[in-house]
Coordinates of C-alpha atoms and ligand atoms in Angstrom, one line a residue:
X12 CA 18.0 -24.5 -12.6
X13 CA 21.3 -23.2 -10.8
X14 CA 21.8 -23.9 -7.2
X15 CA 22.8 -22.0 -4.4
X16 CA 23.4 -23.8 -1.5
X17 CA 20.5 -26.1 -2.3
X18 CA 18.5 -23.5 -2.7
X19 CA 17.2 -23.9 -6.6
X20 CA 17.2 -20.6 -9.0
X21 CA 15.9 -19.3 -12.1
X22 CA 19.3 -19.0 -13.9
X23 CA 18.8 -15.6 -14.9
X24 CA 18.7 -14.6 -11.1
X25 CA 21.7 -16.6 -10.3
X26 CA 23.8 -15.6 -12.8
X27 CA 23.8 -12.0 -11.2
X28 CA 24.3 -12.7 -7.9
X29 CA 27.6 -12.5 -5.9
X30 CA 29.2 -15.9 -4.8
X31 CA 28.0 -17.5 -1.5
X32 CA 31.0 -16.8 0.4
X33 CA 30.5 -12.9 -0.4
X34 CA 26.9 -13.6 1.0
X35 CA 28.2 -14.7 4.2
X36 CA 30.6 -12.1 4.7
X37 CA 28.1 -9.4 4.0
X38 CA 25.7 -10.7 6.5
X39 CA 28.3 -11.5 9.2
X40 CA 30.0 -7.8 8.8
X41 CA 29.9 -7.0 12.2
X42 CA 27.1 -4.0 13.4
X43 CA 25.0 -4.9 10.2
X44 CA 21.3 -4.5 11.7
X45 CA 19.8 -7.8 11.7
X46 CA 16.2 -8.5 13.3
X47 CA 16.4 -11.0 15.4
X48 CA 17.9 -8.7 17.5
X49 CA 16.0 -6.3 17.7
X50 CA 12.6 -8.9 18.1
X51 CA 14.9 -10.3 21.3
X52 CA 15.4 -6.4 22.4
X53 CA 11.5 -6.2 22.4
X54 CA 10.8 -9.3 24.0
X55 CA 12.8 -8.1 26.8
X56 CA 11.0 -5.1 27.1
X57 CA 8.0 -6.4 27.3
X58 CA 6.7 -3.8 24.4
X59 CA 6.2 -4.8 20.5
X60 CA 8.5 -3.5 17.9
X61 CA 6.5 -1.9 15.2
X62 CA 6.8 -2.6 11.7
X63 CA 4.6 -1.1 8.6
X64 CA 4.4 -2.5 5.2
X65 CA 6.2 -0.2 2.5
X66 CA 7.1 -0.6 -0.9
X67 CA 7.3 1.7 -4.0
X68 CA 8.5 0.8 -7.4
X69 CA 11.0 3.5 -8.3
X70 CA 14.4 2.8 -6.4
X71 CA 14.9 6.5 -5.3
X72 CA 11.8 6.6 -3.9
X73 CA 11.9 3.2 -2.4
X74 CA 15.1 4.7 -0.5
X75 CA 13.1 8.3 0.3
X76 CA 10.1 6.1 1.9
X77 CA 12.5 3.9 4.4
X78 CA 14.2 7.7 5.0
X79 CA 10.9 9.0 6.0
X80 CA 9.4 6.2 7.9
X81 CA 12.8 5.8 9.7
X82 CA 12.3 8.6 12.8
X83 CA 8.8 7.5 13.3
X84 CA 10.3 5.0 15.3
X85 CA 9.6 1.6 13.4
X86 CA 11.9 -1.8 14.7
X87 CA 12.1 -3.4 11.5
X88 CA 11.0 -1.6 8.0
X89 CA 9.4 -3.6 5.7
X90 CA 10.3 -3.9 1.7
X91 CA 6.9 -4.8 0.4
X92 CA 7.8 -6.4 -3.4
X93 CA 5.3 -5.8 -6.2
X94 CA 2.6 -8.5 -7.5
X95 CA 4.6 -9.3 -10.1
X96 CA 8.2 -10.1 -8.6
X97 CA 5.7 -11.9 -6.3
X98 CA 4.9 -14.4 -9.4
X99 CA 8.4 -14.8 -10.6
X100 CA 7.5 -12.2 -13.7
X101 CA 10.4 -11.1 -13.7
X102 CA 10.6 -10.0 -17.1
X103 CA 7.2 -7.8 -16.6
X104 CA 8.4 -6.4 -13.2
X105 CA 12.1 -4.9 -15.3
X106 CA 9.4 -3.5 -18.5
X107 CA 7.2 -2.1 -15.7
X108 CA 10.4 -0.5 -14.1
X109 CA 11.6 0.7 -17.3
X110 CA 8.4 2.5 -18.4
X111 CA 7.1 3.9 -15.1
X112 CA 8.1 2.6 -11.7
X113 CA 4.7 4.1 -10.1
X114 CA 2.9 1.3 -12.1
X115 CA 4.4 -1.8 -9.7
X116 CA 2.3 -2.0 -6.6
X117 CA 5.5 -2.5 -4.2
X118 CA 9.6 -2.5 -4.5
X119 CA 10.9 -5.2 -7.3
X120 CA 13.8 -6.1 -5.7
X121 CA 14.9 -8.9 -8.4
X122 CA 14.6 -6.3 -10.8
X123 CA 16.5 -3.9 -9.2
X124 CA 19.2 -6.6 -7.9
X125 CA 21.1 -7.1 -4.7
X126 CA 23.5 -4.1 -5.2
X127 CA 20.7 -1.9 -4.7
X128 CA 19.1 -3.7 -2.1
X129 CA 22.1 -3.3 0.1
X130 CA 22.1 0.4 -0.5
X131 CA 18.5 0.6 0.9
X132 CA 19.4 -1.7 3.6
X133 CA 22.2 0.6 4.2
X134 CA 20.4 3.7 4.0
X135 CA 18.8 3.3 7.9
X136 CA 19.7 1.6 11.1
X137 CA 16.7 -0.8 11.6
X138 CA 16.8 -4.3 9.7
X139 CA 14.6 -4.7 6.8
X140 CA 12.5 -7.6 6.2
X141 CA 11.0 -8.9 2.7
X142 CA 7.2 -9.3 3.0
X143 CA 5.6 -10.5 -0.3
X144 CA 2.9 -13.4 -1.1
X145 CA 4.9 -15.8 -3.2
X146 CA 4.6 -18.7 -2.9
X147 CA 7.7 -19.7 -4.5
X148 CA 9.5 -16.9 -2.9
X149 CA 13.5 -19.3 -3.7
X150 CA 14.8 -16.2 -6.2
X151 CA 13.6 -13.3 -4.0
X152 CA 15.1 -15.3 -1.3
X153 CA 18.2 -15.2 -2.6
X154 CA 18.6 -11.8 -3.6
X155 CA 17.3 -10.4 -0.4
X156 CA 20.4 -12.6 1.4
X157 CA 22.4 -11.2 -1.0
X158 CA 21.4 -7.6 -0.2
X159 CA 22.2 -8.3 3.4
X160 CA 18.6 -8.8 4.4
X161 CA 17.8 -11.9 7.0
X162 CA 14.2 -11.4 7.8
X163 CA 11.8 -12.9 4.8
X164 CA 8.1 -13.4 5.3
X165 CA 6.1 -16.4 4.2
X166 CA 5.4 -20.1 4.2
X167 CA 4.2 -23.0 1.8
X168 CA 0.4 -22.6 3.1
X169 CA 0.3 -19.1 3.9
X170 CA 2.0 -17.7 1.1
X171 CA 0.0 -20.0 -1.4
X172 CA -4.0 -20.5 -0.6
X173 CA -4.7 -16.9 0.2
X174 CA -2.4 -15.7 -3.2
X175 CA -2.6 -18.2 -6.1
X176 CA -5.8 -20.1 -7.5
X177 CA -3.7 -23.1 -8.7
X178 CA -0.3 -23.9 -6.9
X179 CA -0.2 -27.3 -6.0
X180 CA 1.0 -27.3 -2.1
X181 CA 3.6 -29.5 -3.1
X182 CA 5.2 -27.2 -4.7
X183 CA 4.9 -24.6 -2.4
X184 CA 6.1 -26.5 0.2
X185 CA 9.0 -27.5 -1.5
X186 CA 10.0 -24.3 -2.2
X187 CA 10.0 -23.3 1.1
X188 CA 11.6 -26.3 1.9
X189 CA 14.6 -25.1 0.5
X190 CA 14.8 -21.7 1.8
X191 CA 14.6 -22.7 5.0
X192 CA 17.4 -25.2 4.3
X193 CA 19.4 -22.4 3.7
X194 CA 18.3 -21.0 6.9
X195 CA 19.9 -24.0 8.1
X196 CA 22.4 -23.6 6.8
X197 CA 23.3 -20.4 7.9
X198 CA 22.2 -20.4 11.2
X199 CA 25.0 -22.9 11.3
X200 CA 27.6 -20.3 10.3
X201 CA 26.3 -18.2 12.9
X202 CA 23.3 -15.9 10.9
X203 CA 20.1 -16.4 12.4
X204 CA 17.5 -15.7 9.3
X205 CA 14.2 -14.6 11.4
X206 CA 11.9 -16.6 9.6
X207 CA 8.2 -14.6 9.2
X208 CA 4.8 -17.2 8.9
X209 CA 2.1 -15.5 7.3
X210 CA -1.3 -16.6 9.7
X211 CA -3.0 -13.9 8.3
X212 CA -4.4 -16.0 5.6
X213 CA -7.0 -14.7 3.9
X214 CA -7.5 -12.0 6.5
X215 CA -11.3 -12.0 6.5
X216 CA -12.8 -13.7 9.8
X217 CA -9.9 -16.4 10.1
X218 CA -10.7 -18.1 13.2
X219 CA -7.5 -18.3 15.7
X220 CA -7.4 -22.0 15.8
X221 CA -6.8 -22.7 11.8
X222 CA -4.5 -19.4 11.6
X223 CA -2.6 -21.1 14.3
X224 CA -2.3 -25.0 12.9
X225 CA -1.2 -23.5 9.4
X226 CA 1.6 -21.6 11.2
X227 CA 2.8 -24.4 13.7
X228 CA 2.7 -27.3 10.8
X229 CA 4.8 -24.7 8.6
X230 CA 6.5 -24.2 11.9
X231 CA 7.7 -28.0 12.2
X232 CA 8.7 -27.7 8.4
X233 CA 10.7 -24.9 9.0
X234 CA 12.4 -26.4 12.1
X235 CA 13.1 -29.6 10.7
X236 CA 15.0 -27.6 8.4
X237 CA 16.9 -25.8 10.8
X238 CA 15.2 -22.6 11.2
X239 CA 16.4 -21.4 14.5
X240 CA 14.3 -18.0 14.2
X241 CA 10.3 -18.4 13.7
X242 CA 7.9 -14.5 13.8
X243 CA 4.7 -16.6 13.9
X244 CA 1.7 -13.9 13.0
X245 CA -1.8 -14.0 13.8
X246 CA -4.6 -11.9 12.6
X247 CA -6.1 -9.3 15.0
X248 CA -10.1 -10.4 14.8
X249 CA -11.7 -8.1 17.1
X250 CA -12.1 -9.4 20.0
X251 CA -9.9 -8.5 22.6
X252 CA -9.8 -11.8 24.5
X253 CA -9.8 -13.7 21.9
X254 CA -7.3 -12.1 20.3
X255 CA -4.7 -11.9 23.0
X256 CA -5.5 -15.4 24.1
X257 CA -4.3 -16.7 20.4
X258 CA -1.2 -14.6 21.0
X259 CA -0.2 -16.4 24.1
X260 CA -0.9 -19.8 22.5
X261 CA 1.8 -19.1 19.5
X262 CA 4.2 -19.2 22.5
X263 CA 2.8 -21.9 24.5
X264 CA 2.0 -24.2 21.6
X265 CA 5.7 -23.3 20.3
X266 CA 6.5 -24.9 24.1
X267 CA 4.8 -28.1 23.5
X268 CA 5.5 -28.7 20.0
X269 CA 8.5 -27.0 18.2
X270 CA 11.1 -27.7 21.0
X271 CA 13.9 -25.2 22.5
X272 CA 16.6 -25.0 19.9
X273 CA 13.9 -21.9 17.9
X274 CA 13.6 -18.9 19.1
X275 CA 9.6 -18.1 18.7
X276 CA 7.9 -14.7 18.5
X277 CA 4.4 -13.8 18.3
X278 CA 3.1 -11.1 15.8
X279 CA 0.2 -9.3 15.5
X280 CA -1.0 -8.1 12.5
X281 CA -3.5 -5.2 13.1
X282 CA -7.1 -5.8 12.0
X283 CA -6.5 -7.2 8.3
X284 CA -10.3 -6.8 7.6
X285 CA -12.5 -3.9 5.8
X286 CA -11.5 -1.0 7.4
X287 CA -13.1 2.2 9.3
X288 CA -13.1 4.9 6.8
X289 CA -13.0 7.9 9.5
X290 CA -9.4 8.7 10.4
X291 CA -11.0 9.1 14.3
X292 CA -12.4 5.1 14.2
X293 CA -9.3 4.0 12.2
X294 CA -6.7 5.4 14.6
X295 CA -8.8 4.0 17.8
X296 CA -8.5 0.7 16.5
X297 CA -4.7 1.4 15.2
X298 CA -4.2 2.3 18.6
X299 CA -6.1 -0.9 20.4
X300 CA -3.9 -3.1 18.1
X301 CA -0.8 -1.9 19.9
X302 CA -2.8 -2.7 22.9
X303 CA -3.5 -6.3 22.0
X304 CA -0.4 -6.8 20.9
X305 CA 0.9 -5.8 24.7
X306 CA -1.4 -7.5 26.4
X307 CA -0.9 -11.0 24.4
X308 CA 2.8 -10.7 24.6
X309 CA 3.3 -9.7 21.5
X310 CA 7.1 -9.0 19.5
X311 CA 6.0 -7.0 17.1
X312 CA 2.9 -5.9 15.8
X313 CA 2.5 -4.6 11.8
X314 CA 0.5 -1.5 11.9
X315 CA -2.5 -0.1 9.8
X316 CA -2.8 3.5 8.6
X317 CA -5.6 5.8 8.8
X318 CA -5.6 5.5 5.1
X319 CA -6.1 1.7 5.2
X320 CA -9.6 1.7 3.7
X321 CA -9.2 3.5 0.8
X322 CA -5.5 1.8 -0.4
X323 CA -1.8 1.9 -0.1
X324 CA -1.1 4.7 2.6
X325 CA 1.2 7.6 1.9
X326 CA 4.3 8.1 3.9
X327 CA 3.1 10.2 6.2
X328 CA 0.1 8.2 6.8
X329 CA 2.2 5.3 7.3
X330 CA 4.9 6.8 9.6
X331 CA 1.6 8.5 11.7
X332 CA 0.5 4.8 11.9
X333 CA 3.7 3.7 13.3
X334 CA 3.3 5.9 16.0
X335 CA -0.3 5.2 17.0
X336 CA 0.4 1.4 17.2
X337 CA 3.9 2.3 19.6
X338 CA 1.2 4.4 21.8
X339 CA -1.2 2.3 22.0
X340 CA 1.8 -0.5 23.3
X341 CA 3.3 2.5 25.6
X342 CA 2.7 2.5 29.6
X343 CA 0.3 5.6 29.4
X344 CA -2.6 2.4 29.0
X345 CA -0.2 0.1 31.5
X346 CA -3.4 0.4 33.7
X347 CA -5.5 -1.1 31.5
X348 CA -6.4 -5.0 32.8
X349 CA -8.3 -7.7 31.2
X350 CA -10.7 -10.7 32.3
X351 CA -7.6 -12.9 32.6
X352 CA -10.2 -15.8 33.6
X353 CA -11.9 -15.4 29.9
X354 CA -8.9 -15.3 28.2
X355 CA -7.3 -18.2 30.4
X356 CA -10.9 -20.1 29.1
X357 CA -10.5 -18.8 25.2
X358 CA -6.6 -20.1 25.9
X359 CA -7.9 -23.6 26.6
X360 CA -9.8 -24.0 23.6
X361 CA -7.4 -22.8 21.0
X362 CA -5.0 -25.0 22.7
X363 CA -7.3 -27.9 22.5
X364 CA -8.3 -27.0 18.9
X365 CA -5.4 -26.8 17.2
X366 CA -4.1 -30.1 18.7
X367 CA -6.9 -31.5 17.2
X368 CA -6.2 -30.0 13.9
X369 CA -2.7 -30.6 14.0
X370 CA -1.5 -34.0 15.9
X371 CA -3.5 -36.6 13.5
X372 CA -1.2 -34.6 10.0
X373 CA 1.8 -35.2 12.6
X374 CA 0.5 -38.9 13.4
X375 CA 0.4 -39.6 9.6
X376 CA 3.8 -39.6 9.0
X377 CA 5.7 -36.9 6.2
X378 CA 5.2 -34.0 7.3
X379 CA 4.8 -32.0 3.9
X380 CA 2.7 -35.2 2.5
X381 CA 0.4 -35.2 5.4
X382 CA -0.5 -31.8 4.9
X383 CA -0.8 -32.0 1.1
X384 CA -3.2 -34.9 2.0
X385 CA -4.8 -32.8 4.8
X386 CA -6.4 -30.0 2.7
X387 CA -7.4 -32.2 0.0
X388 CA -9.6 -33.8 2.3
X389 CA -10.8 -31.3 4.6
X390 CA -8.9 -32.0 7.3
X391 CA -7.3 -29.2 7.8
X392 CA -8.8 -26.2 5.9
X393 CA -9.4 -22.4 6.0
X394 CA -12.3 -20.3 5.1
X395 CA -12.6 -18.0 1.7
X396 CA -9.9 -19.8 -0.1
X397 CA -8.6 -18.0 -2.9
X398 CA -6.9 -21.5 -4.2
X399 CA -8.8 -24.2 -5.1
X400 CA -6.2 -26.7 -3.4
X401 CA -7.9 -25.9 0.0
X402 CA -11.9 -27.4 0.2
X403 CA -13.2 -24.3 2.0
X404 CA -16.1 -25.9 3.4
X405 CA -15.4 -23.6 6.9
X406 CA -17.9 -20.9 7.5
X407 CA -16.8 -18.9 10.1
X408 CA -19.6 -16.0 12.1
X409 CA -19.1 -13.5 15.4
X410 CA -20.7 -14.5 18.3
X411 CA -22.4 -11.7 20.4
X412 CA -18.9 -10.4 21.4
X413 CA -17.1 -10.3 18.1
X414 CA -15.2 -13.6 18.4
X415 CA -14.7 -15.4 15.6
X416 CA -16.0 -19.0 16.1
X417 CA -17.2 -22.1 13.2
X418 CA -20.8 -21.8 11.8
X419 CA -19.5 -24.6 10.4
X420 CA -16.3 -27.0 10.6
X421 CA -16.5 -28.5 7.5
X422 CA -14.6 -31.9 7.4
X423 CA -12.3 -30.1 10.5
X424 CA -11.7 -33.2 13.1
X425 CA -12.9 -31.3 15.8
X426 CA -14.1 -33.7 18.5
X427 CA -18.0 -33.3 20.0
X428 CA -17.0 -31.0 22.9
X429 CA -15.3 -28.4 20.7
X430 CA -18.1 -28.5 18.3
X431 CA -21.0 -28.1 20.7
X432 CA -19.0 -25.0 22.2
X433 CA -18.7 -23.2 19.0
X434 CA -22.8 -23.8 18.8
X435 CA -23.5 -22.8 22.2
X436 CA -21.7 -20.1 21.3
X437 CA -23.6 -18.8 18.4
X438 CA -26.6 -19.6 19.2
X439 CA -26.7 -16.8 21.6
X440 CA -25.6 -14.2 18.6
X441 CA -28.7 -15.6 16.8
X442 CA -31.6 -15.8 19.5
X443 CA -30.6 -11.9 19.5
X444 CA -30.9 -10.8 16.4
X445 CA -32.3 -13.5 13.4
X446 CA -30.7 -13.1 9.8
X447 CA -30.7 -14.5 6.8
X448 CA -27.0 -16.5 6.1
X449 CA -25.7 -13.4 3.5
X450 CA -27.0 -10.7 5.9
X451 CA -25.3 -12.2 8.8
X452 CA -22.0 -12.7 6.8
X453 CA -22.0 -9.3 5.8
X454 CA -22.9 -7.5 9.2
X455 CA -19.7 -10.1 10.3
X456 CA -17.1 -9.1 7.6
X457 CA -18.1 -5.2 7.9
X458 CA -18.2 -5.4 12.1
X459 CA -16.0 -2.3 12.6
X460 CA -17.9 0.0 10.3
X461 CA -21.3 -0.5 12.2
X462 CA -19.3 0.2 15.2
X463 CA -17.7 3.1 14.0
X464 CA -21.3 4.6 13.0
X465 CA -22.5 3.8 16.0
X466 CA -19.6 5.6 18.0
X467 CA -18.9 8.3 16.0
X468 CA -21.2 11.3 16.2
X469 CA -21.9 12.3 11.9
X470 CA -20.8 9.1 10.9
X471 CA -24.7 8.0 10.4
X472 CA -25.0 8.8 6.9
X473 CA -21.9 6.5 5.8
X474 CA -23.2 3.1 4.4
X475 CA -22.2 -0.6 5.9
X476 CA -20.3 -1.3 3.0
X477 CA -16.8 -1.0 1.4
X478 CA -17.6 0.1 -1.3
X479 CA -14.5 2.6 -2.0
X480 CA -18.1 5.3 -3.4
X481 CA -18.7 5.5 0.0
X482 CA -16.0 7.4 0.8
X483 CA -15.8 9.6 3.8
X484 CA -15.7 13.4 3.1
Ligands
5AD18 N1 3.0 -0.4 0.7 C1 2.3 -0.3 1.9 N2 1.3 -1.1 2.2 C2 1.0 -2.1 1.3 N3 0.0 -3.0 1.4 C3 0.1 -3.7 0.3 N4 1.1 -3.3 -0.5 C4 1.7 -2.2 0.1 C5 2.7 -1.3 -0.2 N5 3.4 -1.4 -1.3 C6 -0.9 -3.2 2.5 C7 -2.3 -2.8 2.2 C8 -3.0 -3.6 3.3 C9 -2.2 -4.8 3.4 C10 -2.7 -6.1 2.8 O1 -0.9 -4.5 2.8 O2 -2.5 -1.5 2.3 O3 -3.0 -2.9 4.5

């Protein structure tokens, strides 16, 4: 292993990049676009910046793609890196490049190096920011600093349950460990890395109170490290109140617990969940995501694309997208008010939730240790787990509204009062309309294609499913 700065690195990788103090002097050229600033801009204005995910394999057309989306108006622009970067294959990323580029499923931005990665971050005014799903992300880390970039996405739980069958979270959270170290360290030398947490998770029915304990316990790690710059994201479920309530509590449960030396922003990500396959439906809902993400107080919100159910949007579909999320945020719906007494009420209960979730892992001691210990146990837990180092004994259903509460809470330490809610709660959904456990699961995981049939005149025909044959024509 070489070392930069503490932060551990597949030789290979190391041996290419520049020396640290070229790093530093890159990042801290003065008018280099970094995002931090532009997520304090937005805060300010009281609108969310907008952001899509975009990555292409070839480096020319990686470069085209940030060129195009540029005057659509994004904040921060987004290098999505391919699946296999992702997994430190680095040696099947290069082939894959070599052969044809079109094969990788994003940008492989180890494979392409940090010489190149400053070009594209030099190609357009907006920062960039790495998104991925690593959850060793210490080498992309490092190449992305090198190529001037100081936003990076991911966390030792996020970017490892919902990814990788068999990553131990120690490891994960070591890794992460040591980039935000380096954070740390060069916050201290005056660059402020915005640091991105993933609360997305699996992104089918997550329920807002385990989406936000996973992102405030990576949230401690981070600032225990010396993170001074957390973009905390949550999921958009689906129901409005719900959804902006969980927004406001990234900021108030950043108040109670994380202290005032981070700077914290919430992020929304637009529904993450099967989507409409109409480009009407999908742009309504593109458009109520910008909405939310006003409404809850949102930074930033990451938009969908009309394209969305059927794979990785083109660029026009993408930049299209941009805008529809910026409108939906704009002051033609400033008029638009909400139940502030329901959300105030949802508030209340996330709050109360995720204290429950989160204060007995912070009363056990190590932090990372306490976690570790957490999921093998139950304790803390989220549903659909694609890693078998989280139980997933949490069933999560819609109440009549949409909301995303607990059919079941697994070996979650909720107390009595939380739990009888979330059955009250239910109970309703079922007294109006019986199922058996699979149907109800489905109707609750394809909610915005029933609703798009039943809104959408000619959109009877389309079946509840998303199954990619049922295409829309
Ligand atoms: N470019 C754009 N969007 C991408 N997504 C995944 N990879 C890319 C990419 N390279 C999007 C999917 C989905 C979400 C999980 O990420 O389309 O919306």
């Amino acid at each position: 292993m070489a070392d930069l700065n503490g932060l551990e690195l597949d030789p290979q990788v190391a041996a290419e990049l520049p020396d640290w103090h070229d790093i530093l002097a890159y990042l801290r050229e003065p008018g280099r676009p970094h995002a931090v600033e532009v997520l304090r801009a937005a805060d300010a204005a009281g609108r969310p910046a907008v952001q899509p995910r975009c990555g292409v394999g070839g480096h020319d057309r990686m470069l085209a793609l940030l060129r195009e989306l540029e005057p659509a108006g994004p904040g921060i622009l987004s290098l999505t890196i391919d699946s296999h970067t992702r997994l430190r294959r680095f040696d099947t990323a290069r082939a894959l490049l070599d052969g044809d580029p079109a094969d990788l499923n994003g940008y492989p931005l180890v494979s392409h190096g940090w010489r190149r990665g400053r070009e594209l971050a030099e190609a357009v005014a907006v920062p960039l920011e790495v998104r991925h799903g690593s959850p060793d992300g210490r080498d992309l880390f490092a190449v992305a600093l090198a190529a001037g970039i100081t936003s990076f996405e991911g966390g030792g739980i996020g970017y490892n349950l919902p990814y990788s069958k068999n990553v131990p979270l120690a490891h994960s959270l070591r890794a992460w460990q040591q980039v935000d170290a380096l954070c740390g360290v060069l916050a201290e030398s005056g660059v402020v890395v915005d640091r991105e947490l993933f609360g997305t998770l699996t992104a089918v029915l997550v329920p807002p109170s385990v989406s936000l304990a996973v992102t405030l316990l990576e949230a401690l790690a981070a600032v225990a490290e010396g993170v001074r710059c957390l973009s905390v994201a949550y999921p958009q479920g689906g129901e409005v109140h719900q959804d902006i309530a969980a927004l406001r509590a990234v900021r108030s449960l950043a108040r109670r617990y994380l202290g005032p030396e981070v700077e914290v922003f919430p992020v929304l990500h637009e529904f993450m969940g099967v989507f409409p396959r109409t480009p009407d439906y999908a742009n309504l809902l593109i458009l109520q995501g910008g909405l939310v993400a006003r409404l809850g107080g949102a930074t930033k919100v990451i938009n969908k694309t009309v394209q969305e159910a059927y794979g990785i949007p083109d660029a026009a579909a993408n930049a299209a997208g941009i805008r529809s999320a910026a409108l939906g945020a704009s002051d033609l719906l400033d008029f638009v008010r909400i139940d502030e007494a329901r959300v105030a009420e949802e508030l209340h209960w996330i709050e109360r939730e995720v204290a429950e979730l989160v204060e007995p892992v912070l009363a056990a001691g190590d932090l990372l240790t306490g976690i570790e210990a957490a999921f093998r146990s139950g304790r803390l837990d989220i549903p659909f787990s694609a890693s078998i180092h989280a139980r997933s004994l949490v069933v999560p259903r819609r109440d009549g509204d949409g909301a995303i509460r607990y059919a079941d809470a697994g070996a979650l330490p909720f107390s009595g009062a939380v739990l009888r809610r979330q059955a009250d709660l239910l109970r309703g959904a079922e007294n109006a309309r019986p199922r058996s456990l699979v149907e109800a699961a489905t109707a609750d995981i394809h909610y915005f294609l029933e609703k798009e049939r039943r809104s959408l005149p000619g959109t009877a025909h389309l079946p509840l499913t998303d199954d990619p044959r049922s295409r829309y024509r």
